[in-house]
Amino acid sequence: MQKALAALFCLWLVLAAGACARGPGRDRAEEVYRLLSGRDRTPCSIRGVGSFRQERGGTSLSGRMAFAAQTPDKFRVELLSPFGLPVVSLASDGGKLTLYSRQDGEFTAAPSGGPVLKKALGILISPEELTFLLCGRMPVVRASRTRLTREGEEEVLTLSDAWGVVRERLWLAPDLSGAVRAEVFSSFGKKEYEVWLTKRTDAPDVIRIEGPDGAGLTLTPGRLLLNQEIAPETFVLEKPAGR
């Protein structure tokens, strides 16, 4: 009899714990997560010009840029000279990342997810994440667990994997139209970068990305064309002859 009562008590504890885990707070966290993830699935293409500023290793570089991006993971960014000529080109065609510096003639190509972006930007960010930022969307990682908390006047959505490792924290806009700030972590819980995103309607206004070692990148798009067809070859950067 005592064993039966003990078993019933344990079952009650399990059910109670499940009810608490499935409370209103968690339900709302999952609802917000689904909302943000759903927007990520909407196709986006964008092209335009603007300015950039990069800080790395105690030095800074700034100038004009031209770019094009198409979700989920295609982009091309051209850093321009004062005369409007490309100096550095960075491209992702969805399968390969390429970097070409005309100053020193260096050409680097690697599979997506390789070290090319880290080499170019000094920040460990994926092609897909950079593409979404150029489209004015905060990247949202896949998550098994969600939690919604409040920090001052802001709501923060924490996304964790099945092991409970935090993979991303998102500071939400008041109207839940997206996130205005995020921290992204590796599968080991190490912070990879932090990003701030301000928008004008459906387009990015200012993108600020900072790595944990002090590297920083600010992109300020200017004149933009939204959701127009972009030729696939735009995202292909071929090795120059003789290089």
PDB file of C-alpha atoms in Angstrom, residues 10 15-16 32 37 53-54 59 61 86 94 102 105 111 121-123 132 136 145 153 173 179 198 202 204 226 231 238:
ATOM      1  CA  CYS A  10       5.748  10.634  -7.726  1.00  0.00           C
ATOM      2  CA  LEU A  15       2.301  15.996 -13.680  1.00  0.00           C
ATOM      3  CA  ALA A  16       2.603  19.109 -11.527  1.00  0.00           C
ATOM      4  CA  VAL A  32       6.687  34.622 -29.815  1.00  0.00           C
ATOM      5  CA  SER A  37      10.665  32.076 -36.892  1.00  0.00           C
ATOM      6  CA  ARG A  53      32.795  51.019 -40.540  1.00  0.00           C
ATOM      7  CA  GLN A  54      34.986  48.187 -39.292  1.00  0.00           C
ATOM      8  CA  THR A  59      42.446  49.986 -36.134  1.00  0.00           C
ATOM      9  CA  LEU A  61      38.333  51.359 -41.660  1.00  0.00           C
ATOM     10  CA  PRO A  86      35.482  47.751 -55.657  1.00  0.00           C
ATOM     11  CA  GLY A  94      24.636  29.404 -50.975  1.00  0.00           C
ATOM     12  CA  ARG A 102      42.192  43.846 -54.992  1.00  0.00           C
ATOM     13  CA  GLY A 105      45.454  40.295 -55.024  1.00  0.00           C
ATOM     14  CA  PRO A 111      32.603  26.022 -48.293  1.00  0.00           C
ATOM     15  CA  LEU A 121      35.044  40.583 -40.730  1.00  0.00           C
ATOM     16  CA  GLY A 122      36.845  39.374 -37.623  1.00  0.00           C
ATOM     17  CA  ILE A 123      33.475  38.075 -36.377  1.00  0.00           C
ATOM     18  CA  PHE A 132      19.114  37.896 -42.833  1.00  0.00           C
ATOM     19  CA  GLY A 136      16.583  43.720 -42.061  1.00  0.00           C
ATOM     20  CA  ARG A 145      13.366  25.339 -25.296  1.00  0.00           C
ATOM     21  CA  GLU A 153      11.261  47.740 -19.850  1.00  0.00           C
ATOM     22  CA  ALA A 173      10.633  45.285 -30.005  1.00  0.00           C
ATOM     23  CA  ALA A 179      14.109  41.816 -32.197  1.00  0.00           C
ATOM     24  CA  THR A 198      17.298  49.280 -36.262  1.00  0.00           C
ATOM     25  CA  ASP A 202      10.789  46.478 -43.830  1.00  0.00           C
ATOM     26  CA  PRO A 204      17.500  47.756 -42.333  1.00  0.00           C
ATOM     27  CA  LEU A 226      13.426  45.550 -52.148  1.00  0.00           C
ATOM     28  CA  ALA A 231      20.435  37.295 -61.162  1.00  0.00           C
ATOM     29  CA  GLU A 238      35.133  34.010 -59.822  1.00  0.00           C
TER      30      GLU A 238
END
